[in-house]
XYZ file of C-alpha atoms in Angstrom:
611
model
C 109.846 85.550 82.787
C 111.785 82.473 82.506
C 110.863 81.918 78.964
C 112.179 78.333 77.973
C 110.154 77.152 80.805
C 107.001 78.725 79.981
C 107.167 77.886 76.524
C 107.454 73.771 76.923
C 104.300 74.303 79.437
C 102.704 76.142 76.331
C 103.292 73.469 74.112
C 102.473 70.761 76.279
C 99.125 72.563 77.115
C 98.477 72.724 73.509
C 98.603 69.121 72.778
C 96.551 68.528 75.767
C 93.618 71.214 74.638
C 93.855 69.727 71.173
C 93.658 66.285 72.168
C 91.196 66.239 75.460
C 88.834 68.699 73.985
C 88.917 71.030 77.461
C 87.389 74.095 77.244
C 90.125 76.004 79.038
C 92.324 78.461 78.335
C 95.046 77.337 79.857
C 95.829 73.372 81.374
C 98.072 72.698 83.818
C 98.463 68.769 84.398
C 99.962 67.248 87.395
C 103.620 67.086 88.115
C 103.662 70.355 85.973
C 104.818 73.722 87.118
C 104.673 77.133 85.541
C 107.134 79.344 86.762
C 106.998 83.689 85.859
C 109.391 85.928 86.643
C 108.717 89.879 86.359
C 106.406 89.285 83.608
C 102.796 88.696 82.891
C 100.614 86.313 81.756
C 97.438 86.768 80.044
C 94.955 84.437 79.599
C 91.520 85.296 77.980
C 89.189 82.764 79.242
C 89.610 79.923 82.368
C 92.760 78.878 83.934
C 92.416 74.874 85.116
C 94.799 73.398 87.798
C 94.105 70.201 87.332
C 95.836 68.356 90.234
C 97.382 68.721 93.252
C 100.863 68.642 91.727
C 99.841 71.571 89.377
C 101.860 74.410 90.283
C 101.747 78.530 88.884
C 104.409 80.275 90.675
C 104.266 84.307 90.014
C 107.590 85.632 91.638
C 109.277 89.059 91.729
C 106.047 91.467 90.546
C 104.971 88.596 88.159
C 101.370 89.088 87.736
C 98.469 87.274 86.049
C 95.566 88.874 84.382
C 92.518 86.941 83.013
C 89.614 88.654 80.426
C 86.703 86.573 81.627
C 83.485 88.154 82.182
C 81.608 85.432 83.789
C 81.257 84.920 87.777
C 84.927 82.822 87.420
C 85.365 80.188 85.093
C 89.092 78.671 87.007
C 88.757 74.994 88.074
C 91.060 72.712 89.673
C 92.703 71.533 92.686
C 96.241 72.805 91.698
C 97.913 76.049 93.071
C 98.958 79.132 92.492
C 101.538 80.910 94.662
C 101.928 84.814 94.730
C 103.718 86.639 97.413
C 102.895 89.847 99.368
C 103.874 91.669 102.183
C 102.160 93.455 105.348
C 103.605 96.373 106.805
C 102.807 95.805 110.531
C 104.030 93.925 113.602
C 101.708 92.081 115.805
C 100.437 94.817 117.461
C 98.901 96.597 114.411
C 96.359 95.835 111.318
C 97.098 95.349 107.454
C 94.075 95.301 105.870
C 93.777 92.245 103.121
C 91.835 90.915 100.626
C 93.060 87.460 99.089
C 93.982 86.840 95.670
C 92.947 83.047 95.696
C 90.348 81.019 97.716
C 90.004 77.296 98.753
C 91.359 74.306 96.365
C 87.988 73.476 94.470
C 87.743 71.290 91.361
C 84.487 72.821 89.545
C 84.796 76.460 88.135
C 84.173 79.378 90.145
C 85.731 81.107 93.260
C 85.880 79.689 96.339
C 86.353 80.808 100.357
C 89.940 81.911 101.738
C 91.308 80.906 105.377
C 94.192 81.822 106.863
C 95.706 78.157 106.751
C 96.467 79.119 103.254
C 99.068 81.845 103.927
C 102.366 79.891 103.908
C 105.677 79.999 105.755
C 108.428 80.923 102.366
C 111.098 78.319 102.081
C 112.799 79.195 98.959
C 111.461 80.371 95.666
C 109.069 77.465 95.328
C 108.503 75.933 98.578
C 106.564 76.902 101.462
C 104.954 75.477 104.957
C 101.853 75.289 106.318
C 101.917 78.222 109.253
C 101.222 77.023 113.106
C 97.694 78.598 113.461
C 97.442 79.718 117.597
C 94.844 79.605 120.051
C 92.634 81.680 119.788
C 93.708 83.203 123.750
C 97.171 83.445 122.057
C 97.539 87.159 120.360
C 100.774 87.385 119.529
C 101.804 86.240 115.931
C 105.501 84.732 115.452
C 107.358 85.736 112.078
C 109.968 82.244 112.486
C 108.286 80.235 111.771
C 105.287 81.612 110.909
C 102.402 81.593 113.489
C 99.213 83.263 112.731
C 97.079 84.473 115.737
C 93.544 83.882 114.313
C 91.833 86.100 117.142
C 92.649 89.218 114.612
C 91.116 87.892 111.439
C 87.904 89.781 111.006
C 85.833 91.092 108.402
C 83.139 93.619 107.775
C 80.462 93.141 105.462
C 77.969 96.023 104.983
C 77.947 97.236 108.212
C 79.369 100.672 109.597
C 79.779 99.911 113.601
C 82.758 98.397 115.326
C 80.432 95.635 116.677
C 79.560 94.182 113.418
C 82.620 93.031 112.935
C 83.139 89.449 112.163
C 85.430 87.482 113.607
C 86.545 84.588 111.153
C 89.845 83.156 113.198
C 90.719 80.090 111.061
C 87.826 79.201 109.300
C 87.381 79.364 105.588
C 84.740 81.547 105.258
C 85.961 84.862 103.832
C 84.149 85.304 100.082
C 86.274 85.936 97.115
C 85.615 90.114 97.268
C 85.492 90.204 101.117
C 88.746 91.973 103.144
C 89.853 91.221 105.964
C 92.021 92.467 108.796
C 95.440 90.586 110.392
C 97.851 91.716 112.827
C 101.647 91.061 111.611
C 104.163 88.992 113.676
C 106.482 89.528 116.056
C 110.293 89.171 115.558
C 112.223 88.508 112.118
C 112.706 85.797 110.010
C 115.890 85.730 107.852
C 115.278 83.888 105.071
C 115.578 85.879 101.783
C 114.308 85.019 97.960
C 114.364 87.231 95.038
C 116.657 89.694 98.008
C 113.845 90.074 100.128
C 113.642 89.234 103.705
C 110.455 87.188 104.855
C 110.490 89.398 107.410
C 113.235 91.974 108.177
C 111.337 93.599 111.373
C 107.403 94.549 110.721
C 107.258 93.428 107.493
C 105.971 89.890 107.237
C 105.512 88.231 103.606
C 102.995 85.381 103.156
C 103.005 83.381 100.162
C 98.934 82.861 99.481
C 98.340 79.876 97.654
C 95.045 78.607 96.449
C 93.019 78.159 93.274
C 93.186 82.107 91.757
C 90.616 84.137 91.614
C 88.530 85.229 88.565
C 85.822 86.850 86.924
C 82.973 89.372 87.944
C 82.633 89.158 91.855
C 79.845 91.103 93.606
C 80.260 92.720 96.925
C 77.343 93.898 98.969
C 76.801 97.408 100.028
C 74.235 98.940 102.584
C 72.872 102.813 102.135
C 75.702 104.918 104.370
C 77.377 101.699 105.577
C 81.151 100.398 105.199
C 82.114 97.403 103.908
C 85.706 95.876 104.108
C 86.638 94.708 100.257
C 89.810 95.174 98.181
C 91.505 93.494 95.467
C 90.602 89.759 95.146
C 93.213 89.021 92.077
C 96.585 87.755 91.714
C 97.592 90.794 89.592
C 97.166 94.638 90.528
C 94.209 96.448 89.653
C 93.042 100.048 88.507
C 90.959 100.906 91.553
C 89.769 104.803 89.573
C 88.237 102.566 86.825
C 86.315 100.367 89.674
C 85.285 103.578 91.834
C 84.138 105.371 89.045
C 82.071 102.830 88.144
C 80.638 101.051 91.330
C 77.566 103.449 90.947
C 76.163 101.961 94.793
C 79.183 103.536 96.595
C 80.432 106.917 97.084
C 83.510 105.895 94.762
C 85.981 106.732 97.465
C 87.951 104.152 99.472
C 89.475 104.055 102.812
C 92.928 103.165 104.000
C 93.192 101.926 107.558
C 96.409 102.796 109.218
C 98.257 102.786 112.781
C 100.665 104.377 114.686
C 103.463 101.850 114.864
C 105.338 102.888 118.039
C 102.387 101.706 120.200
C 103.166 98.181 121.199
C 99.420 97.174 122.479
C 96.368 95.248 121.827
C 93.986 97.114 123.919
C 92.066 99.187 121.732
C 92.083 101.745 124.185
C 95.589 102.076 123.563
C 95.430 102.331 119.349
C 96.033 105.203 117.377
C 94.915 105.035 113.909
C 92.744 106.219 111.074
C 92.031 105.851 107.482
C 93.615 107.666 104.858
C 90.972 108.718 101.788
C 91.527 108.258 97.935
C 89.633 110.013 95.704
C 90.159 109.096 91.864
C 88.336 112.687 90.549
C 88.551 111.039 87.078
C 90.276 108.251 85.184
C 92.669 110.845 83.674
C 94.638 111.087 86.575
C 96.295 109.748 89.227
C 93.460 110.817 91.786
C 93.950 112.655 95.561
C 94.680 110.819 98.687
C 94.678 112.565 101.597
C 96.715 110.834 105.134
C 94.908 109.607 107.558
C 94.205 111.895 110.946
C 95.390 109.366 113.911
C 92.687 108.983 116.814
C 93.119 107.245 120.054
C 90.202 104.634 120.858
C 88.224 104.189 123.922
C 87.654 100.589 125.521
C 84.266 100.811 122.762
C 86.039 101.283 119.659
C 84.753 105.040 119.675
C 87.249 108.036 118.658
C 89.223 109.902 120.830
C 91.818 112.722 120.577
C 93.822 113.226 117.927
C 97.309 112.039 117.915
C 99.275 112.004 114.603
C 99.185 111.713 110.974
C 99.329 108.933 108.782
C 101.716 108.716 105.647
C 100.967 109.557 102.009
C 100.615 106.994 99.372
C 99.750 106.792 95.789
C 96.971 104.409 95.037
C 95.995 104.846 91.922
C 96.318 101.253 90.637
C 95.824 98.373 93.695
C 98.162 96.064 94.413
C 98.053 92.452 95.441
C 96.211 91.209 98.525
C 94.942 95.137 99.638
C 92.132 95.913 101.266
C 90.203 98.691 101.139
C 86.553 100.122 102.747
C 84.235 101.522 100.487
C 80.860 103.156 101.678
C 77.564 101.711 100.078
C 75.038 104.574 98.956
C 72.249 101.959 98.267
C 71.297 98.747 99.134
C 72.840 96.561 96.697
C 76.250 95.122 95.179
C 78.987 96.762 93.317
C 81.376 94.326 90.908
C 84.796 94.148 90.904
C 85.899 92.804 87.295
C 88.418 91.234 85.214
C 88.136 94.559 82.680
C 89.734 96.743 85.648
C 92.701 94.187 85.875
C 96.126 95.620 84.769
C 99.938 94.447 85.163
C 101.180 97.570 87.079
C 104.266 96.344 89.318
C 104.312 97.530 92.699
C 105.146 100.773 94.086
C 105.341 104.685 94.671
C 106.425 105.410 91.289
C 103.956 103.442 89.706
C 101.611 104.995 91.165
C 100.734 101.418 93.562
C 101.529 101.313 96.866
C 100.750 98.271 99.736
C 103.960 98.641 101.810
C 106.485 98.936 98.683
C 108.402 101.808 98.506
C 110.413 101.941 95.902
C 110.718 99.826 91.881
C 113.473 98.006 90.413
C 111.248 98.653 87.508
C 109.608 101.962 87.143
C 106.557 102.825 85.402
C 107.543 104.407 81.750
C 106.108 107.569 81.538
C 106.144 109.876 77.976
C 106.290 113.129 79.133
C 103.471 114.433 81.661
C 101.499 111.372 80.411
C 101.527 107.370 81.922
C 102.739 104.912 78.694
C 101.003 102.294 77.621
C 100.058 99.677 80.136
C 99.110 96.133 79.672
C 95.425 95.807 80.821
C 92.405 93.799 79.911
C 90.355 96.658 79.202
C 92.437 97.865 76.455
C 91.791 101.426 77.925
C 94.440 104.158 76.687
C 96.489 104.832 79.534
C 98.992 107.221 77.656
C 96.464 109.980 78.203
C 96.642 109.260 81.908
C 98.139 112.830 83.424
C 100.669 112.549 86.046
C 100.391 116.430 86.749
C 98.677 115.920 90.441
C 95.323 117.411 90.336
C 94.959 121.139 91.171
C 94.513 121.879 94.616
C 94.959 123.382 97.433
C 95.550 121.505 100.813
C 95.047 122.407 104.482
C 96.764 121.555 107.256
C 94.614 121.782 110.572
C 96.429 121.311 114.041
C 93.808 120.114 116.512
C 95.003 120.526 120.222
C 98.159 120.770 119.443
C 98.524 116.786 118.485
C 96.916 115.528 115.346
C 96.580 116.839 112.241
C 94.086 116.537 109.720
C 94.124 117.402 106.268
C 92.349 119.037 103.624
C 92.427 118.885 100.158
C 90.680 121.578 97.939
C 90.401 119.950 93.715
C 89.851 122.558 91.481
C 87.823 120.435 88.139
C 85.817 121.602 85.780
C 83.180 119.209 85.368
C 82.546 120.060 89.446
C 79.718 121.069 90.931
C 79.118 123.230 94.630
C 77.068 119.888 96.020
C 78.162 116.530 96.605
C 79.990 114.477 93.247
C 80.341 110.840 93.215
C 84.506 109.595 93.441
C 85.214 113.471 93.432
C 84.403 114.633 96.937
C 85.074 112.710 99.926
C 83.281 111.998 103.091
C 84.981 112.210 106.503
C 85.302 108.606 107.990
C 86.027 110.393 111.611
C 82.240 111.669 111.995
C 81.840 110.791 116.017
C 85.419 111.799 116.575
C 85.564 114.708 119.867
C 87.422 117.017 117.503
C 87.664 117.680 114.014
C 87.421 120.037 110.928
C 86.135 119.913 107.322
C 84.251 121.066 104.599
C 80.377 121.522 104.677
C 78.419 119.935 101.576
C 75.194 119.547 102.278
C 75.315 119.383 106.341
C 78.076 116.625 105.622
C 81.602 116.806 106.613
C 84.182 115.761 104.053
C 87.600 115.956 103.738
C 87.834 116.117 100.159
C 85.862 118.830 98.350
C 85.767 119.089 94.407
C 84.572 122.126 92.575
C 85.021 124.125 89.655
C 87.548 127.107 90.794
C 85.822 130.801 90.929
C 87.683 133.199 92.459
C 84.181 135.102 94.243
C 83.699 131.415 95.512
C 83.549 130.874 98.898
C 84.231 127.299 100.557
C 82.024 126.379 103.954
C 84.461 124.753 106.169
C 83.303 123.313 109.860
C 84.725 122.776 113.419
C 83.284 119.999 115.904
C 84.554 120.247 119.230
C 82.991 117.627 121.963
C 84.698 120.253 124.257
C 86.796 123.681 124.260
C 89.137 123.197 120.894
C 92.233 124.889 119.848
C 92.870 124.699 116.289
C 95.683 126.011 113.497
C 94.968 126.527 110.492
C 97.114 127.030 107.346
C 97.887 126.037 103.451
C 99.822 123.143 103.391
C 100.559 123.837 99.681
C 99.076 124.830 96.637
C 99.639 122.051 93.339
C 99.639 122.766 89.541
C 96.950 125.243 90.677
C 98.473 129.495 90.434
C 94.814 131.024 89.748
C 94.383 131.952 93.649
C 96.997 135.039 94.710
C 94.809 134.798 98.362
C 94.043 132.375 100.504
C 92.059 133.448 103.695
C 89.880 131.959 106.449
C 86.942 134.081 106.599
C 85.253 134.632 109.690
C 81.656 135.852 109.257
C 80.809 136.362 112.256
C 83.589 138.776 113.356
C 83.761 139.853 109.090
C 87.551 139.455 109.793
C 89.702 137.523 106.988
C 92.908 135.431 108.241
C 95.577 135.117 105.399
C 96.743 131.426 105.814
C 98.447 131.281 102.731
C 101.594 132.711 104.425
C 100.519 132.327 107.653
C 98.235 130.221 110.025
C 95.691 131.517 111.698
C 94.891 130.186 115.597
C 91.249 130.281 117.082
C 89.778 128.520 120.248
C 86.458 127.321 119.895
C 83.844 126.586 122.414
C 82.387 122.941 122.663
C 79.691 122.319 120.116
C 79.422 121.992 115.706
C 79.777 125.321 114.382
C 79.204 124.569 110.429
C 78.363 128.060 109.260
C 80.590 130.533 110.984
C 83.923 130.221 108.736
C 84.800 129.741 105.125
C 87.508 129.598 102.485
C 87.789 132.777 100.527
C 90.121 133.764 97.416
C 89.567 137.322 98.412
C 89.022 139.693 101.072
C 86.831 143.045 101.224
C 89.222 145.176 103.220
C 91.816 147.770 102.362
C 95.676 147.739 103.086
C 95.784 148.412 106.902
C 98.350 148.862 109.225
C 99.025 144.995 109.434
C 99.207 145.078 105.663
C 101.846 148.027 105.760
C 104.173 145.784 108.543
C 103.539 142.788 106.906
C 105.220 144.545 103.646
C 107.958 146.014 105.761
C 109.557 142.983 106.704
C 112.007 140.877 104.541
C 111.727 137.187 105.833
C 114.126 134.518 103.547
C 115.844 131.238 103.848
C 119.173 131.354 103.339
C 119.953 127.578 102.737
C 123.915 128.438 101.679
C 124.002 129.186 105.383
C 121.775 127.878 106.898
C 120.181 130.667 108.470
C 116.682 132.025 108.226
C 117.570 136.033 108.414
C 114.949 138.749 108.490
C 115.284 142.402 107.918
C 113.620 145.088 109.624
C 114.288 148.321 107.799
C 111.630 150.643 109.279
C 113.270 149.656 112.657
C 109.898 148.179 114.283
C 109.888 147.380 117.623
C 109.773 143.336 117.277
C 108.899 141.525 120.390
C 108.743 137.565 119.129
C 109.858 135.741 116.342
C 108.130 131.593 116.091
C 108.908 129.444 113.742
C 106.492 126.692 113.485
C 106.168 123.381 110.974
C 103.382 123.720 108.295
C 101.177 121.851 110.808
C 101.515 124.399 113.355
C 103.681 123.007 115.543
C 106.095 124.862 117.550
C 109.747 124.860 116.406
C 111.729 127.782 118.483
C 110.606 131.130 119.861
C 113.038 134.224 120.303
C 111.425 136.937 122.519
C 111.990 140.726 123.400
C 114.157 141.213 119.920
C 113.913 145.314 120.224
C 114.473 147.422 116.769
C 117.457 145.736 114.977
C 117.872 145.959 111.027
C 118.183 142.328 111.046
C 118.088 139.290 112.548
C 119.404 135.543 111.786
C 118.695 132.241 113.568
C 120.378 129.036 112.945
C 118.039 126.260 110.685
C 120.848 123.668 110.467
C 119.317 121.300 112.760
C 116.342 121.173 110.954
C 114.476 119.178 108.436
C 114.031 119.773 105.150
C 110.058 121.211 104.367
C 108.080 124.218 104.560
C 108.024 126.173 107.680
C 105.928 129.284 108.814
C 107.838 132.323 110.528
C 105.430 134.142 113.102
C 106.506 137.955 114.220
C 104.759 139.679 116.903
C 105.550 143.709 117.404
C 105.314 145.366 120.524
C 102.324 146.537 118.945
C 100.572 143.597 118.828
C 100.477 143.499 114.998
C 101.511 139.630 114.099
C 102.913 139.128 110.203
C 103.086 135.431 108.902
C 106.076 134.452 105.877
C 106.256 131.043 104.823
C 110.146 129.548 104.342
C 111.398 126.429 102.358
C 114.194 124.946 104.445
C 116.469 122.555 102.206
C 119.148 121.001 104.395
């Protein structure tokens, strides 16, 4: 913070509260600007810009929390400026949701348009962007054009033709997201050592009247609604999904496949990632989003890749988010879930930041203290991650989706509010899950039992291959097994080491297969090979080696990614001692080595490459 400056505006606000009698917290008069760097302000009750020339610049992760707990008490025509950047190029969707609205003089929050994202000049200055036609779809990152034909939001409603288009009016509610393609080519100019726009990343400086207070977004029963984080300072999105008591408490994270350069929609490839917070102890599960393609409708095709992993614990500026209403009603976003978290992985807050100047202090296993409004005790925060166990699923041989398996106590076999997670992919042609009640989800809490058994579900518009296998297992070491149980067959697939492959016919088959910790049947002759063999990495050398000492007859040796995916195949290797095959081309991860004998008895190891 650049104290000497923001202590003469503190004293000069003083005389002016003592003298005029104004009833808010904080006065800005004209011709005065407040400048933060890196720091926070707090301010308990109203903020007032009171002219045109009033100016609150937050720069470099400066934030600005307020404890209000009316429906917004700032006023004023002033501005305040906060920067933030997307993480797309034109041809792909950040999801937003403003931290100011419209220049107003009475209290209370306002509308946002897109006219008030500005072009950066230098730390202080900005222009007004060129807004385009609205037959113009390509944004332009110098200077800064908007195309308005993307800005759209979605207000309790689930289909993708209740969207809204907004273009350049300035209509979207304090609360409301909305979605905006990035811009096309770079823009140079650098402040605080960031780029306005390096390639794909385009920063906007939002400036408007800040918003405040308890805002109330509108849900429908088993609808979507595009929302986010409406303040000029991050926020604790657990505490708000634990307690929005009209929503499912999990939120949605749209994202896209950036090497598709298109704005037909049957072209996209995207889906949403899924955060669950579990509890306000931890740091919550997110789970990547499974990439579809589209059709010409908006409707879900194939799979085609995965999305990224991100933590979101705490919600940074200007991010949207979808929730799912559960009733017909409202849920409130508030000041109390405000806190001055600075953006990033390891703080546990990411938008498109990947990395701090200034991490989060942690004391031990445990988050320090954080400044927030609520005053809640964020030292017993745990950064263990939850226990779990994920799946990786390859569908078709393209995308992947992904499974995560909390182990809690406090969980119950049914459906629990901001533990489990719904699928958002329901009318996709392929997919797989977990079953609570008839529902598919890809988050399941529950509290671990080692007779338990897990439903798990396959929808196939037509014939589907899929393979299966743990992705990894975290802080959890109570299950020794992990095995996809076919009922039907009463055959049990270990995919802890391994993965197991099955075809399925077209159709919903919800009952057939489930998670098990244990099996019923005694050490076979697949058991007896599987011991046999000595699989390792040897990352000195680079070489995964594997000994055969009973001298079986091995006819193939895969290596695969955890996903599944094909790697290398050696075939016809006969009855050597051992064998070794170069790994220094490949990345580091966990990989899954596949033998076959000649007769026909397949053993699965799992390998940690480290290059």
């Amino acid at each position: 913070m650049n104290s000497k400056l923001l202590k003469k505006t503190l004293l000069i606000i003083s005389g002016i509260l003592f003298q005029s009698n104004i009833n808010a917290q904080m006065f800005v008069s004209a011709n005065t600007n407040v400048f933060v760097n890196n720091e926070v302000v707090y301010i308990k009750q109203g903020l007032e810009l009171n002219a045109a020339s009033s100016n609150f610049y937050l720069r470099k992760d400066a934030q600005l929390l307020q404890a209000s707990t009316v429906a917004g008490a700032n006023k004023g025509v002033g501005n305040l400026s906060v920067f933030q950047e997307g993480s797309t190029n034109n041809f792909q969707f950040n999801y937003w949701c403003s931290p100011v609205g419209g220049n107003i003089a009475t209290a209370g929050n306002s509308p946002f348009g897109i006219t008030q994202l500005k072009d950066i000049v230098d730390l202080t200055n900005s222009n007004n962007p060129t807004i385009l036609a609205m037959n113009n779809y390509n944004g332009t990152a110098s200077p800064l054009a908007i195309a308005p034909f993307w800005i759209n939001k979605l207000v309790a409603s689930s289909g993708y033709s209740n969207w809204t288009q907004v273009g350049s009016a300035s209509s979207i509610n304090a609360g409301e997201g909305f979605t905006m393609k990035g811009t096309s080519g770079t823009n140079l100019t650098t402040v605080n050592g960031v780029q306005n726009n390096p390639t794909s990343q385009q920063r906007y400086d939002f400036r408007g009247k800040p918003n405040d207070g308890t805002i109330s977004i509108n849900v429908l029963d088993q609808e979507f609604t595009l929302t986010g984080n409406p303040y000029p300072s991050a926020i604790d999105l657990s505490a708000f999904l634990t307690d929005a008591i009209n929503c499912t408490g999990i939120a949605y994270f749209w994202e896209q496949d950036k090497t598709v350069s298109s704005h037909y929609i049957a072209d996209y490839k995207g889906g949403y990632g899924t955060f669950s917070p579990v509890s306000r102890s931890g740091s919550g599960i997110y789970v990547p989003a499974t990439f579809y393609s589209y059709d010409g409708s908006g409707n879900e095709g194939s799979s085609t890749g995965t999305g990224g992993i991100y933590e979101r614990r705490f919600s940074p500026v200007g991010q949207g988010f979808m929730i799912d209403g559960t009733a017909n009603g409202t849920v409130e976003m508030k000041n109390s879930y405000r806190v001055f978290v600075k953006e990033g992985a390891s703080n546990y807050s990411q938008f498109n930041k990947s990395a701090n100047q200034n991490k989060t202090k942690t004391n031990g296993d445990y988050l320090s203290k954080i400044q927030s409004v609520s005053g809640f005790d964020y030292t017993k925060v745990s950064l263990l991650p939850t226990p779990q166990i994920r799946f990786n699923t390859l569908m078709n041989n393209q995308g992947v989706r992904q499974l995560a398996l909390a182990f809690i106590p406090e969980a119950t076999d049914g459906v629990d509010r901001a533990m489990d997670a719904m699928s958002s992919s329901d009318d996709s042609p392929a997919d797989v899950y977990f079953v609570l009640e008839d529902t598919e989800y890809v988050i399941d809490a529950v509290n671990f039992d080692v007779d338990k058994s897990i439903p798990i579900g396959f929808r196939n518009g037509d014939q589907a291959n899929y393979k299966i296998t743990v992705k990894e297992i975290l802080n959890f070491t109570e299950a020794n097994n992990v095995y996809l149980h076919d009922k039907v067959a009463d055959k049990y697939f270990d995919i802890k080491n391994d993965f197991h492959e099955l075809t399925l016919p077209a159709g919903v088959n919800n009952t057939q297969f489930e998670i098990t910790f244990k099996s019923n049947s005694t050490l076979g002759v697949k058991d007896l090979a599987s011991e046999s063999f000595v699989v390792y990495q040897n990352n000195s050398t680079k070489n995964l080696t594997i000994n055969n000492p009973l001298l079986i007859d091995l006819a193939t040796c895969g290596l695969y990614d955890v996903a599944g995916k094909l790697i290398f195949s050696k075939k016809d290797l006969g009855v050597n001692s051992s064998y070794k095959f170069s790994t220094s081309g490949l990345g580091d991860g966990i990989y899954i080595v596949k033998l076959s004998t000649k007769d026909n008895i397949e053993v699965g190891k799992k390998i940690i490459i480290r290059n």
